[in-house]
Amino acid sequence: MKIATFNINGIRARIEALPRWLSEARPDVVALQEIKTVDEGFPRELFEDMGYRVETHGQKSFNGVAILSRLPLEDVSRGLPGDDSDEQARWIEATVMGDKRAVRLCALYLPNGNPVEFDAADRPLHTGKYGYKLNWMRRMRAHAQTLLDREEPLVLAGDYNIIPQAEDAARPEAWARDALFLPESRAAFRQILNLGLTEAFRARHAGPGHYSFWDYQAGAWERNNGIRIDHLLLSPQAADLLRDAGIDRDVRAGEKPSDHVPVWIELDT
DNA sequence: ATGGTTGCGATGCAA
């Protein structure tokens, strides 16, 4: 089972680039982020005609996540538990029925968290958008623990808006005061990992120079000024099935690209 | 270098 995560930065803007990549890469399942439309605005027929089931959790203008799957889906659930007042569409999960094994897949869009406010001692304040990010990560950790308790293959795939380590940025010094790389952000990411999850790409590839996002501005792609913020986290039962992992970096050089590229895994299901 | 670019949707916000 090939599972990918792809922040498309608007489904309407990617109406050609997304089908093009699907035809080339032929993933079985895709976690999409930033569809930037309500459910009714998602062009589901286009993907159904390509053989994909479509489950969306959309929102007008911002955010919005979806799952595309060539395999049957069961028990679809929308929204990250833990705060009924949270209006932002950043989480959808479903069980993907493989030939031999089922996989619980969560498609997530973790809050960016910028801009960050700092106090007089230059410590980041846990207020505003950054406070929302850290609180969202606490909720995610609690929900991930609940899912791990099932002791089944589990994949948490998405745009985490987290640069895990300095080697995951071409210019880490430029991100020192950014919500994607602050020590508190990276610690919160490690707290989720430390539940017993495996970061799939790093289980297969070591060293610097692997990125999943290049800003549209200032020639970031041409300068290879990238960061690695799109991740797939695996439960022990899913990690046992991991065959391969990769980043489709060439997608960034295509026509009218997203600022993110797909990251994928292959599981022996 | 406090700029730079893109998407959504109709203006400025989010990234």
mmCIF file of C-alpha atoms (C1' of nucleotides) in Angstrom, chain A residues 9-10 12-14 36 61 109 112 129 216-217 256, chain B residues 1 3-10 12-15:
data_model
loop_
_atom_site.group_PDB
_atom_site.id
_atom_site.type_symbol
_atom_site.label_atom_id
_atom_site.label_comp_id
_atom_site.label_asym_id
_atom_site.label_seq_id
_atom_site.Cartn_x
_atom_site.Cartn_y
_atom_site.Cartn_z
ATOM 1 C CA ASN A 9 -2.285 24.795 -1.318
ATOM 2 C CA GLY A 10 -5.746 25.074 -2.881
ATOM 3 C CA ARG A 12 -8.700 24.828 -7.575
ATOM 4 C CA ALA A 13 -5.157 26.060 -8.137
ATOM 5 C CA ARG A 14 -3.925 22.456 -8.357
ATOM 6 C CA LYS A 36 -9.157 25.645 0.792
ATOM 7 C CA SER A 61 -10.992 29.778 1.958
ATOM 8 C CA TYR A 109 -2.824 19.912 8.878
ATOM 9 C CA ASN A 112 1.478 27.065 11.369
ATOM 10 C CA LYS A 129 -1.659 31.625 16.939
ATOM 11 C CA TYR A 216 7.282 30.812 -3.425
ATOM 12 C CA GLN A 217 9.245 33.936 -2.462
ATOM 13 C CA LYS A 256 2.013 25.785 -11.439
ATOM 14 C "C1'" DA B 1 17.511 43.001 1.848
ATOM 15 C "C1'" DG B 3 11.431 42.606 0.642
ATOM 16 C "C1'" DG B 4 9.701 38.747 -1.796
ATOM 17 C "C1'" DT B 5 4.987 35.240 -3.988
ATOM 18 C "C1'" DT B 6 0.788 32.622 -4.166
ATOM 19 C "C1'" DG B 7 -4.268 31.427 -3.093
ATOM 20 C "C1'" DC B 8 -8.728 32.789 -2.008
ATOM 21 C "C1'" DG B 9 -12.010 35.884 -3.283
ATOM 22 C "C1'" DA B 10 -12.963 40.470 -3.712
ATOM 23 C "C1'" DG B 12 -6.565 41.861 3.261
ATOM 24 C "C1'" DC B 13 -5.234 37.674 5.511
ATOM 25 C "C1'" DA B 14 -2.690 33.350 5.735
ATOM 26 C "C1'" DA B 15 1.255 31.018 4.643
#
